[in-house]
């Protein structure tokens, strides 16, 4: 299977620590309404404001055929095209975000009631001490994991929080902590223990698939969160009103040092200051970051609860709204992410998190013209590493690799935190790898690992670059290290394909073992509110249930129409023998000029199957010229297909 790259910007590949917290410009802003515009801080801008013009991309609709990036209406060249969708999600009930103009806080199910009104008046019949202690214990305890029954009974994921709440199978209550008062650092559990538990899930094999998790998802969740923080019963400090975060647990604390230690400090603070709405918002952002960087979706419900608590205390605070946007994007609920980002920006137009999440959401909804404008706006308002990297990706998607590289180099020049340096250099490595420049890719991955030797995207990228240069032994060792720490779908599939490419005794069985681990992770992701249909489609098309791949790809296409979902649907149709249906999607996947060898390979194979040999030769040749090592198995298949096509001239 040819791995997609940079599709999901909000996930683990966006790990710059400075993106965790919004920095407010100006003097001493109101903590609820956000700042007034401050003076220019002199930070260099990635590019002048303005950007490319264009109409909004088409929205979800009938999946019979793809849309195009520049037209709307009933048809284009005989292919039906969906009408453009609105720029802002509509108002929803049941926990969905409301329109940005209202500024209202989203509802949240099952969050303990704040002890008193938002004005600060204590109306709870319990003592403030007992109430604050109870709430903090509920929201700062170990992560909740969905039960096997939840995973069984849940309807197909439709990408909305409201749907999860209506289904009734997604409690986001975190269990109360014990009374010991001890605080354990998160993420300190043995990696071997965690992965061994994942392997036990895989060993259940057919029994697991028949039972649809039957307890193993819980085992996997326990493995992934074995180092969950336990917060004891510290006493409430007697605070009766909502307060802004103290300097001791400032969001800036998350920009340096250990994320786990920062979370522990925030939890300890919130045990004594449970009405600190900035503290809750920062904790929610930190849980979200932890979920993404550790591949642990069971942290998302805790992030949701912490952010909801912040909004209960201060319904319009921009930091929590921006956190909701980041959380929705991490769960692949991009329409929700866009609405939350707009709400946050209505309160604080300079919120770095909200500006970044808005770009992410528009990109992942396939609304590339709007994403380009959003990147220009963000660059003008809040230039910095999070905005620069997204600005670069928007240009890369349009085929403008030169601008993407320039802006990433500019981001690297401004980066000072180790997390930012690791993130930006890994992005430069990925950009080089996509162009087949493996030497440069390895250089940047080495720089990323010098900044953070455990940085997952750099470890994964280095292994892929090593495989592409023929160093399969080191590539396998490197990818084994990645999956031993974070058994996520993409590296699991990549490692399996490396085993198949090596072809030694027992490698086919090893490969099957890797592919079998994808489904438990996806099930756990679904159980914790994460839409994983794109991961399902990509993995299952080549190494799983082909019918399931097509169902997942269609579901994802109905939600969002991007070059990545177009490619996934095209390939799922192809492996199911429906090449005539696949061809329009394959063409759309390559329509923006994005330099992606896997997309070109998929299009070439589909063109060969549909009787377009000249086009097939063109695109298969282009794939191998662009990135000859784009996939351990796909590149070899492309070469075989080209030889067959040459014989038909």
Coordinates of C-alpha atoms in Angstrom, one line a residue:
X1 CA 0.0 0.0 0.0
X2 CA 1.3 3.4 -0.9
X3 CA 1.4 5.6 2.2
X4 CA -0.3 8.9 2.1
X5 CA 1.8 11.8 3.4
X6 CA 0.8 14.9 5.3
X7 CA -2.9 14.2 4.9
X8 CA -3.8 14.7 8.4
X9 CA -2.1 17.9 9.5
X10 CA -3.7 18.0 13.0
X11 CA -2.5 14.5 13.9
X12 CA 0.9 13.4 15.3
X13 CA 2.9 15.1 12.5
X14 CA 1.9 18.5 13.9
X15 CA 3.8 18.3 17.2
X16 CA 5.3 21.7 17.5
X17 CA 5.0 22.5 21.2
X18 CA 4.4 26.2 20.5
X19 CA 1.2 25.3 18.8
X20 CA -0.2 24.1 22.2
X21 CA -1.0 27.5 23.5
X22 CA -2.2 30.8 22.0
X23 CA -0.1 33.8 22.9
X24 CA -2.2 37.0 23.3
X25 CA -0.8 40.1 21.8
X26 CA -1.1 43.6 23.3
X27 CA -1.0 44.7 26.9
X28 CA -3.2 43.1 29.5
X29 CA -6.2 41.6 27.6
X30 CA -9.6 40.6 29.1
X31 CA -9.3 36.9 29.7
X32 CA -12.8 36.2 28.3
X33 CA -13.2 38.5 25.3
X34 CA -9.6 38.3 24.0
X35 CA -7.1 41.1 23.2
X36 CA -7.3 44.2 21.2
X37 CA -4.9 44.2 18.3
X38 CA -1.4 44.8 19.5
X39 CA 1.6 46.4 17.8
X40 CA 3.5 44.5 15.1
X41 CA 6.1 42.5 16.9
X42 CA 8.5 42.5 14.0
X43 CA 8.2 38.8 13.2
X44 CA 8.9 38.2 9.5
X45 CA 5.9 37.3 7.5
X46 CA 5.8 34.2 5.3
X47 CA 4.3 36.0 2.4
X48 CA 2.2 39.1 1.7
X49 CA -1.5 39.0 2.5
X50 CA -3.8 38.3 -0.3
X51 CA -3.1 34.9 -1.7
X52 CA -4.8 33.1 -4.5
X53 CA -8.4 33.7 -5.3
X54 CA -11.0 31.1 -6.0
X55 CA -14.4 29.8 -5.1
X56 CA -15.1 27.6 -2.1
X57 CA -14.6 23.9 -2.7
X58 CA -17.6 21.6 -3.1
X59 CA -19.2 20.1 0.0
X60 CA -20.3 16.6 0.8
X61 CA -23.0 15.1 -1.3
X62 CA -23.6 12.3 -3.6
X63 CA -20.5 10.2 -4.0
X64 CA -21.2 9.0 -7.5
X65 CA -18.5 11.2 -8.9
X66 CA -15.9 13.7 -7.6
X67 CA -16.0 17.4 -7.6
X68 CA -13.4 19.6 -9.1
X69 CA -11.4 22.4 -7.5
X70 CA -12.5 25.3 -9.6
X71 CA -16.1 24.7 -10.8
X72 CA -19.6 24.2 -9.4
X73 CA -22.9 23.4 -10.8
X74 CA -24.6 20.3 -12.2
X75 CA -21.9 19.0 -14.5
X76 CA -18.4 19.5 -15.7
X77 CA -17.3 17.6 -18.8
X78 CA -20.1 15.2 -18.2
X79 CA -19.2 14.5 -14.6
X80 CA -21.7 15.6 -11.9
X81 CA -20.3 18.2 -9.6
X82 CA -21.6 19.0 -6.1
X83 CA -22.7 22.5 -5.2
X84 CA -20.4 24.6 -3.1
X85 CA -20.9 24.3 0.7
X86 CA -21.2 27.1 3.2
X87 CA -18.1 28.5 4.8
X88 CA -19.5 28.1 8.3
X89 CA -21.2 25.1 9.7
X90 CA -24.9 25.5 10.6
X91 CA -26.1 25.7 14.2
X92 CA -26.6 22.4 15.9
X93 CA -28.2 21.1 19.0
X94 CA -27.0 18.3 21.3
X95 CA -23.4 19.4 21.8
X96 CA -22.5 20.6 18.3
X97 CA -20.9 24.0 17.9
X98 CA -23.2 26.9 17.2
X99 CA -22.7 29.5 14.5
X100 CA -19.7 31.8 15.0
X101 CA -21.9 34.9 15.2
X102 CA -23.6 33.8 18.4
X103 CA -20.4 33.3 20.4
X104 CA -22.3 30.7 22.5
X105 CA -20.5 27.9 24.2
X106 CA -21.2 24.4 22.9
X107 CA -23.2 22.2 25.1
X108 CA -21.4 19.3 26.7
X109 CA -23.0 16.2 28.0
X110 CA -22.1 14.6 31.3
X111 CA -19.8 17.3 32.6
X112 CA -20.2 18.0 36.3
X113 CA -22.0 21.3 37.1
X114 CA -19.8 24.1 38.1
X115 CA -20.1 25.1 41.8
X116 CA -21.9 28.3 41.2
X117 CA -22.9 30.5 38.3
X118 CA -20.4 31.9 35.9
X119 CA -20.6 35.2 37.8
X120 CA -18.8 33.5 40.6
X121 CA -21.7 33.3 43.0
X122 CA -21.6 30.0 44.9
X123 CA -25.0 28.3 44.6
X124 CA -24.0 24.7 45.2
X125 CA -25.5 23.1 48.3
X126 CA -22.2 21.3 48.9
X127 CA -19.3 23.1 50.3
X128 CA -17.0 24.7 47.7
X129 CA -14.2 22.6 49.0
X130 CA -16.0 19.3 48.5
X131 CA -17.4 20.3 45.1
X132 CA -14.2 21.6 43.7
X133 CA -12.4 18.5 44.9
X134 CA -15.0 16.2 43.3
X135 CA -14.9 18.0 40.0
X136 CA -11.2 18.1 39.8
X137 CA -10.9 14.4 40.6
X138 CA -13.4 13.5 37.9
X139 CA -11.6 15.6 35.2
X140 CA -8.0 15.1 36.1
X141 CA -8.0 11.4 36.6
X142 CA -6.8 8.6 34.3
X143 CA -8.2 8.5 30.8
X144 CA -11.5 6.8 30.1
X145 CA -11.6 3.9 27.7
X146 CA -14.6 2.9 25.8
X147 CA -16.0 -0.5 26.6
X148 CA -16.2 -3.4 24.2
X149 CA -20.0 -3.0 24.2
X150 CA -19.7 0.6 23.2
X151 CA -17.6 -0.4 20.2
X152 CA -20.0 -3.1 19.2
X153 CA -23.2 -1.1 19.5
X154 CA -21.9 2.2 18.1
X155 CA -23.3 3.3 14.7
X156 CA -21.0 4.2 11.9
X157 CA -19.0 7.3 12.8
X158 CA -20.5 10.4 11.2
X159 CA -17.8 12.8 12.3
X160 CA -19.9 14.8 14.8
X161 CA -19.9 15.1 18.6
X162 CA -23.7 15.4 18.5
X163 CA -24.0 12.0 16.9
X164 CA -21.8 10.4 19.6
X165 CA -24.0 11.9 22.3
X166 CA -27.2 10.9 20.6
X167 CA -25.9 7.4 20.3
X168 CA -25.5 7.3 24.0
X169 CA -22.5 5.0 23.9
X170 CA -19.7 7.5 24.4
X171 CA -19.4 8.5 28.0
X172 CA -16.6 11.0 28.5
X173 CA -16.6 10.9 32.2
X174 CA -13.1 10.3 33.6
X175 CA -13.0 8.1 36.7
X176 CA -12.3 9.7 40.0
X177 CA -8.7 9.6 41.2
X178 CA -7.7 7.8 44.4
X179 CA -7.2 9.4 47.7
X180 CA -3.5 9.0 47.9
X181 CA -2.6 12.4 46.7
X182 CA 0.1 11.0 44.5
X183 CA 0.8 12.3 41.1
X184 CA 2.4 10.0 38.6
X185 CA 3.9 11.2 35.3
X186 CA 1.9 10.3 32.3
X187 CA 3.4 8.2 29.6
X188 CA 6.0 6.5 31.8
X189 CA 4.7 3.0 31.4
X190 CA 6.9 0.4 29.8
X191 CA 6.8 0.6 26.0
X192 CA 7.4 -3.2 25.9
X193 CA 4.4 -3.8 28.2
X194 CA 2.2 -1.5 26.1
X195 CA 3.1 -3.2 22.8
X196 CA 2.9 -6.6 24.3
X197 CA -0.7 -5.9 25.1
X198 CA -1.3 -4.8 21.6
X199 CA 0.2 -8.0 20.4
X200 CA -2.1 -9.9 22.6
X201 CA -5.0 -8.2 20.9
X202 CA -3.7 -9.3 17.6
X203 CA -3.2 -12.9 18.8
X204 CA -6.9 -13.1 19.6
X205 CA -7.2 -13.1 15.8
X206 CA -10.5 -14.4 14.5
X207 CA -12.0 -14.6 18.0
X208 CA -11.5 -10.9 18.4
X209 CA -13.1 -10.2 15.0
X210 CA -16.1 -12.3 15.9
X211 CA -16.5 -10.7 19.2
X212 CA -15.9 -7.2 17.9
X213 CA -13.4 -6.2 20.6
X214 CA -15.0 -8.4 23.4
X215 CA -12.6 -6.8 25.9
X216 CA -9.5 -6.6 23.8
X217 CA -10.1 -2.9 22.9
X218 CA -10.0 -2.2 26.6
X219 CA -6.8 -4.2 26.8
X220 CA -5.3 -2.1 24.0
X221 CA -6.5 1.1 25.7
X222 CA -4.9 0.1 28.9
X223 CA -1.7 -0.7 27.1
X224 CA -1.7 2.7 25.4
X225 CA -2.4 4.6 28.6
X226 CA -0.6 2.5 31.2
X227 CA 1.1 5.6 32.5
X228 CA -2.1 7.6 33.1
X229 CA -1.8 10.2 35.7
X230 CA -3.5 9.5 39.1
X231 CA -4.3 12.7 41.0
X232 CA -5.1 12.4 44.7
X233 CA -7.7 14.2 46.8
X234 CA -6.0 17.5 47.3
X235 CA -8.1 20.2 49.0
X236 CA -9.9 23.0 47.2
X237 CA -8.2 26.3 47.8
X238 CA -11.5 27.9 48.5
X239 CA -11.7 29.8 45.2
X240 CA -15.3 30.8 44.5
X241 CA -15.0 32.6 41.2
X242 CA -13.6 31.7 37.8
X243 CA -10.0 32.8 37.5
X244 CA -7.4 33.1 34.8
X245 CA -4.5 30.7 34.9
X246 CA -1.7 31.5 37.3
X247 CA 1.8 32.0 36.1
X248 CA 2.8 28.7 37.7
X249 CA 0.7 26.8 35.2
X250 CA 0.8 29.2 32.3
X251 CA 0.1 27.7 28.8
X252 CA 3.7 28.7 28.1
X253 CA 4.8 25.9 30.5
X254 CA 3.7 23.5 27.8
X255 CA 6.2 25.0 25.3
X256 CA 9.2 23.6 27.0
X257 CA 10.2 20.5 28.8
X258 CA 8.1 17.4 29.2
X259 CA 4.4 17.5 28.1
X260 CA 3.7 14.8 30.7
X261 CA 5.3 16.8 33.5
X262 CA 3.3 19.9 32.4
X263 CA 0.1 17.9 32.5
X264 CA 1.0 16.8 36.0
X265 CA 1.6 20.4 37.1
X266 CA -1.7 21.5 35.6
X267 CA -3.6 18.7 37.3
X268 CA -2.0 19.5 40.6
X269 CA -2.9 23.2 40.2
X270 CA -6.5 22.4 39.2
X271 CA -7.0 20.3 42.2
X272 CA -6.5 23.4 44.3
X273 CA -7.9 26.0 41.8
X274 CA -10.8 24.1 40.1
X275 CA -12.4 27.3 38.8
X276 CA -9.4 28.4 36.7
X277 CA -10.9 28.3 33.3
X278 CA -7.6 29.0 31.5
X279 CA -6.1 26.1 33.4
X280 CA -8.8 23.8 32.2
X281 CA -8.5 25.0 28.7
X282 CA -4.7 24.5 28.8
X283 CA -5.2 21.0 30.2
X284 CA -7.6 20.2 27.4
X285 CA -5.1 21.3 24.8
X286 CA -2.4 19.3 26.6
X287 CA -4.5 16.1 26.6
X288 CA -5.2 16.6 22.9
X289 CA -1.5 17.0 22.2
X290 CA -0.7 14.0 24.3
X291 CA -3.3 11.9 22.4
X292 CA -1.8 12.9 19.0
X293 CA 1.9 12.6 19.9
X294 CA 1.5 9.3 21.7
X295 CA -1.0 7.7 19.4
X296 CA -3.4 7.4 22.3
X297 CA -7.0 8.3 21.3
X298 CA -8.3 7.5 24.8
X299 CA -7.0 10.9 25.9
X300 CA -9.5 12.7 23.6
X301 CA -12.5 12.2 25.9
X302 CA -10.5 13.8 28.8
X303 CA -9.6 16.7 26.5
X304 CA -13.3 17.1 25.7
X305 CA -14.2 17.2 29.4
X306 CA -11.5 19.6 30.4
X307 CA -12.4 22.0 27.6
X308 CA -16.1 21.8 28.4
X309 CA -15.3 22.5 32.0
X310 CA -13.5 25.7 30.9
X311 CA -16.4 26.8 28.8
X312 CA -18.8 26.2 31.8
X313 CA -16.7 28.6 33.8
X314 CA -16.2 31.2 31.1
X315 CA -18.5 30.4 28.1
X316 CA -16.8 32.7 25.6
X317 CA -13.2 32.2 26.4
X318 CA -11.2 32.0 23.2
X319 CA -8.6 29.5 24.5
X320 CA -11.2 26.8 25.2
X321 CA -13.0 27.5 21.9
X322 CA -9.6 27.2 20.1
X323 CA -9.0 24.0 22.0
X324 CA -12.3 22.6 20.9
X325 CA -11.3 23.4 17.3
X326 CA -8.0 21.6 17.7
X327 CA -9.7 18.6 19.4
X328 CA -12.4 18.4 16.6
X329 CA -9.6 18.5 14.0
X330 CA -7.7 15.8 15.8
X331 CA -10.8 13.6 15.7
X332 CA -11.2 14.4 12.0
X333 CA -14.4 16.4 12.7
X334 CA -13.4 19.1 10.4
X335 CA -16.7 20.9 9.9
X336 CA -16.9 21.2 13.7
X337 CA -13.3 22.4 13.9
X338 CA -14.0 25.2 11.4
X339 CA -17.0 26.4 13.4
X340 CA -15.2 26.3 16.7
X341 CA -12.2 28.1 15.2
X342 CA -14.5 30.9 13.9
X343 CA -16.1 31.2 17.3
X344 CA -12.6 31.5 18.9
X345 CA -11.5 34.1 16.4
X346 CA -14.7 36.1 17.0
X347 CA -13.4 36.5 20.6
X348 CA -9.7 36.8 19.8
X349 CA -8.7 37.4 16.2
X350 CA -5.1 36.7 17.1
X351 CA -5.5 33.3 18.6
X352 CA -2.7 31.2 17.1
X353 CA -4.5 27.9 17.8
X354 CA -7.7 29.1 16.2
X355 CA -6.0 30.5 13.2
X356 CA -4.0 27.3 12.7
X357 CA -7.0 25.0 13.2
X358 CA -9.0 27.1 10.7
X359 CA -6.4 26.4 8.1
X360 CA -6.4 22.7 9.0
X361 CA -10.1 22.4 8.8
X362 CA -10.4 24.1 5.4
X363 CA -7.6 22.0 4.0
X364 CA -9.1 18.8 5.3
X365 CA -12.5 19.8 3.9
X366 CA -10.9 20.2 0.5
X367 CA -11.6 23.9 0.4
X368 CA -8.2 24.8 -0.8
X369 CA -8.8 28.3 -2.1
X370 CA -10.3 29.3 1.2
X371 CA -7.4 27.6 3.0
X372 CA -5.0 29.7 1.0
X373 CA -6.8 32.9 2.1
X374 CA -6.9 31.7 5.7
X375 CA -3.2 31.0 5.6
X376 CA -2.6 34.5 4.3
X377 CA -4.7 36.0 7.1
X378 CA -3.0 33.9 9.7
X379 CA 0.4 34.9 8.4
X380 CA -0.5 38.6 8.6
X381 CA -2.0 38.3 12.1
X382 CA 0.2 35.7 13.9
X383 CA 3.3 34.7 11.9
X384 CA 5.2 31.9 13.6
X385 CA 6.0 28.2 13.3
X386 CA 2.5 26.9 13.5
X387 CA 1.2 29.3 10.8
X388 CA 4.4 29.0 8.6
X389 CA 4.1 25.2 8.5
X390 CA 0.5 25.3 7.5
X391 CA 1.2 28.0 4.9
X392 CA 3.8 25.8 3.4
X393 CA 1.5 22.8 3.2
X394 CA -1.2 24.8 1.5
X395 CA 1.3 25.7 -1.2
X396 CA 2.6 22.1 -1.4
X397 CA -0.9 20.9 -2.1
X398 CA -1.0 23.2 -5.1
X399 CA 2.3 21.9 -6.4
X400 CA 4.3 25.0 -5.4
X401 CA 7.1 23.1 -3.7
X402 CA 9.5 26.0 -4.0
X403 CA 7.3 28.3 -1.8
X404 CA 6.6 25.4 0.6
X405 CA 10.4 24.8 1.0
X406 CA 11.1 28.5 1.4
X407 CA 8.5 29.0 4.1
X408 CA 9.5 25.9 6.0
X409 CA 13.1 27.1 6.0
X410 CA 11.9 30.5 7.3
X411 CA 10.0 28.6 10.0
X412 CA 13.1 26.7 11.0
X413 CA 15.1 30.0 11.2
X414 CA 12.5 31.3 13.7
X415 CA 12.2 28.1 15.7
X416 CA 13.9 28.1 19.1
X417 CA 12.1 25.4 21.1
X418 CA 13.4 21.8 20.5
X419 CA 9.9 20.7 19.7
X420 CA 9.5 23.3 17.0
X421 CA 12.9 22.4 15.5
X422 CA 12.1 18.7 15.4
X423 CA 8.7 19.4 13.9
X424 CA 9.9 21.8 11.2
X425 CA 12.9 19.8 10.2
X426 CA 10.8 16.6 9.9
X427 CA 8.4 18.6 7.6
X428 CA 11.4 19.6 5.5
X429 CA 12.4 15.9 5.4
X430 CA 9.0 14.8 4.3
X431 CA 8.9 17.5 1.6
X432 CA 12.3 16.3 0.3
X433 CA 11.2 12.6 0.5
X434 CA 8.0 13.4 -1.6
X435 CA 10.3 14.8 -4.3
X436 CA 12.6 11.7 -4.2
X437 CA 15.5 13.6 -2.7
X438 CA 16.4 11.0 -0.1
X439 CA 19.8 12.4 0.9
X440 CA 18.2 15.7 1.8
X441 CA 15.4 13.9 3.6
X442 CA 17.8 11.9 5.7
X443 CA 19.7 15.1 6.5
X444 CA 16.6 16.8 7.9
X445 CA 15.4 13.8 9.7
X446 CA 18.8 13.6 11.5
X447 CA 18.4 17.2 12.5
X448 CA 15.0 16.5 13.8
X449 CA 16.2 13.6 15.9
X450 CA 19.1 15.7 17.2
X451 CA 16.5 18.0 18.6
X452 CA 14.3 15.2 19.9
X453 CA 15.5 11.6 19.6
X454 CA 12.1 10.2 20.2
X455 CA 10.1 12.3 17.7
X456 CA 7.9 9.9 15.9
X457 CA 7.5 11.5 12.4
X458 CA 11.3 11.8 12.1
X459 CA 11.9 8.2 13.1
X460 CA 9.2 7.0 10.7
X461 CA 10.4 9.3 7.9
X462 CA 14.0 8.2 8.4
X463 CA 13.0 4.6 8.1
X464 CA 11.1 5.3 4.9
X465 CA 14.0 7.2 3.4
X466 CA 16.4 4.4 4.3
X467 CA 14.1 1.9 2.6
X468 CA 14.0 4.0 -0.5
X469 CA 17.8 4.1 -0.7
X470 CA 18.0 0.4 -0.5
X471 CA 19.0 0.2 3.2
X472 CA 16.2 -2.2 4.0
X473 CA 17.9 -3.7 7.1
X474 CA 18.2 -0.3 8.9
X475 CA 14.8 0.7 7.6
X476 CA 13.1 -2.3 9.2
X477 CA 14.9 -1.8 12.5
X478 CA 13.8 1.8 12.5
X479 CA 10.2 1.1 11.7
X480 CA 10.1 -1.7 14.3
X481 CA 11.2 0.9 16.8
X482 CA 8.4 3.2 15.7
X483 CA 5.6 0.6 16.0
X484 CA 7.1 -0.7 19.3
X485 CA 6.3 2.7 20.7
X486 CA 3.3 3.8 18.8
X487 CA 1.4 1.1 16.8
X488 CA -0.4 3.4 14.5
X489 CA -1.9 2.3 11.1
X490 CA 0.6 4.0 8.7
X491 CA 3.8 2.7 10.3
X492 CA 2.2 -0.8 10.9
X493 CA 1.4 -1.0 7.2
X494 CA 4.7 0.4 6.2
X495 CA 6.6 -2.2 8.3
X496 CA 4.5 -5.0 6.9
X497 CA 5.3 -4.0 3.4
X498 CA 9.0 -3.8 4.3
X499 CA 8.8 -7.4 5.5
X500 CA 7.1 -8.4 2.3
X501 CA 9.7 -6.6 0.2
X502 CA 12.6 -8.3 2.1
X503 CA 11.0 -11.7 1.5
X504 CA 13.1 -13.7 4.1
X505 CA 11.8 -16.8 5.7
X506 CA 8.8 -15.9 7.9
X507 CA 8.5 -12.4 6.6
X508 CA 5.0 -13.0 5.1
X509 CA 3.8 -14.0 8.5
X510 CA 5.4 -11.0 10.1
X511 CA 3.8 -8.8 7.6
X512 CA 0.4 -10.3 8.3
X513 CA 0.9 -9.8 12.0
X514 CA 1.5 -6.0 11.4
X515 CA -1.6 -5.7 9.2
X516 CA -3.7 -7.4 11.8
X517 CA -2.8 -4.8 14.3
X518 CA -4.4 -2.0 12.3
X519 CA -8.0 -3.0 13.0
X520 CA -7.7 -2.9 16.8
X521 CA -6.2 0.6 16.7
X522 CA -9.0 1.8 14.4
X523 CA -11.7 0.2 16.6
X524 CA -10.2 2.0 19.7
X525 CA -10.1 5.2 17.7
X526 CA -13.8 4.9 16.8
X527 CA -14.6 4.0 20.4
X528 CA -13.0 7.3 21.6
X529 CA -14.8 9.5 19.0
X530 CA -12.1 9.6 16.3
X531 CA -13.2 9.2 12.7
X532 CA -10.7 6.7 11.3
X533 CA -12.4 5.9 8.0
X534 CA -9.6 7.2 5.8
X535 CA -7.1 5.0 7.8
X536 CA -9.5 2.1 7.3
X537 CA -9.8 2.6 3.6
X538 CA -6.1 3.0 3.0
X539 CA -5.1 0.0 5.0
X540 CA -7.9 -2.4 4.0
X541 CA -7.7 -1.7 0.3
X542 CA -4.3 -3.4 0.0
X543 CA -4.1 -5.6 3.2
X544 CA -7.6 -6.2 4.5
X545 CA -11.3 -6.4 3.6
X546 CA -11.7 -4.7 0.2
X547 CA -15.4 -4.3 0.7
X548 CA -14.8 -2.6 4.0
X549 CA -12.2 -0.3 2.4
X550 CA -14.8 0.8 -0.1
X551 CA -17.4 1.4 2.5
X552 CA -15.0 3.5 4.6
X553 CA -13.8 5.5 1.5
X554 CA -17.3 6.3 0.5
X555 CA -18.2 7.4 4.0
X556 CA -15.1 9.6 4.2
X557 CA -15.9 11.1 0.7
X558 CA -19.4 12.0 1.9
X559 CA -17.9 14.0 4.8
X560 CA -15.0 15.8 3.0
X561 CA -13.7 16.0 -0.5
X562 CA -9.9 16.4 -0.6
X563 CA -7.2 15.0 -2.9
X564 CA -6.5 12.4 -0.2
X565 CA -10.1 11.2 0.0
X566 CA -10.4 11.2 -3.8
X567 CA -7.3 9.0 -4.0
X568 CA -8.5 6.7 -1.3
X569 CA -11.9 6.2 -3.0
X570 CA -10.4 5.7 -6.4
X571 CA -8.1 3.0 -5.1
X572 CA -10.8 1.3 -3.1
X573 CA -13.0 1.2 -6.2
X574 CA -10.0 -0.2 -8.2
X575 CA -9.3 -3.0 -5.8
X576 CA -13.0 -3.9 -6.0
X577 CA -12.8 -4.1 -9.8
X578 CA -14.8 -0.9 -10.4
X579 CA -12.2 0.9 -12.4
X580 CA -14.6 3.0 -14.6
X581 CA -16.0 4.5 -11.5
X582 CA -12.6 4.9 -10.0
X583 CA -11.1 6.9 -12.9
X584 CA -12.8 10.3 -12.2
X585 CA -11.7 10.2 -8.6
X586 CA -8.1 9.3 -9.6
X587 CA -8.0 12.3 -11.9
X588 CA -9.3 14.6 -9.2
X589 CA -6.7 13.4 -6.8
X590 CA -4.0 14.7 -9.1
X591 CA -5.8 17.8 -10.3
X592 CA -4.2 20.3 -7.9
X593 CA -0.6 19.6 -8.9
X594 CA 0.3 18.1 -5.5
X595 CA 3.5 16.1 -6.0
X596 CA 2.5 12.7 -4.6
X597 CA 3.9 9.6 -6.3
X598 CA 1.3 7.3 -4.8
X599 CA -1.5 9.3 -6.4
X600 CA 0.2 9.1 -9.8
X601 CA 0.7 5.4 -9.3
X602 CA -2.9 4.8 -8.4
X603 CA -4.1 6.8 -11.4
X604 CA -1.7 5.0 -13.8
X605 CA -2.9 1.6 -12.6
X606 CA -6.5 2.6 -13.0
X607 CA -5.8 4.0 -16.5
X608 CA -4.2 0.7 -17.4
X609 CA -7.2 -1.2 -16.2
X610 CA -9.6 1.1 -18.1
X611 CA -7.8 0.8 -21.5
X612 CA -5.9 4.0 -21.5
X613 CA -2.3 2.7 -22.0
X614 CA -0.7 6.0 -23.0
X615 CA -2.1 7.8 -20.0
X616 CA -1.1 4.9 -17.8
X617 CA 2.5 5.0 -19.1
X618 CA 2.6 8.8 -18.5
X619 CA 1.5 8.6 -14.9
X620 CA 3.4 5.5 -13.9
X621 CA 6.6 7.0 -15.3
X622 CA 5.9 10.3 -13.6
X623 CA 5.4 8.4 -10.2
X624 CA 8.7 6.6 -10.5
X625 CA 10.5 9.7 -11.7
X626 CA 9.2 11.8 -8.9
X627 CA 9.8 9.4 -6.0
X628 CA 11.1 6.0 -7.2
X629 CA 10.9 4.6 -3.6
X630 CA 7.5 5.9 -2.7
X631 CA 6.3 2.5 -1.5
X632 CA 8.1 -0.8 -0.7
X633 CA 5.5 -2.7 -2.8
X634 CA 3.8 -0.1 -4.9
X635 CA 7.0 1.0 -6.6
X636 CA 7.8 -2.6 -7.7
X637 CA 4.2 -3.0 -9.0
X638 CA 4.5 0.2 -11.0
X639 CA 7.7 -1.0 -12.7
X640 CA 6.1 -4.3 -13.5
X641 CA 3.1 -2.6 -15.0
X642 CA 5.3 -0.3 -17.1
X643 CA 7.1 -3.2 -18.5
X644 CA 3.8 -4.8 -19.5
X645 CA 2.7 -1.5 -21.1
X646 CA 5.9 -1.2 -23.1
X647 CA 5.2 -4.7 -24.5
X648 CA 1.9 -3.5 -25.9
X649 CA 3.3 -0.6 -27.9

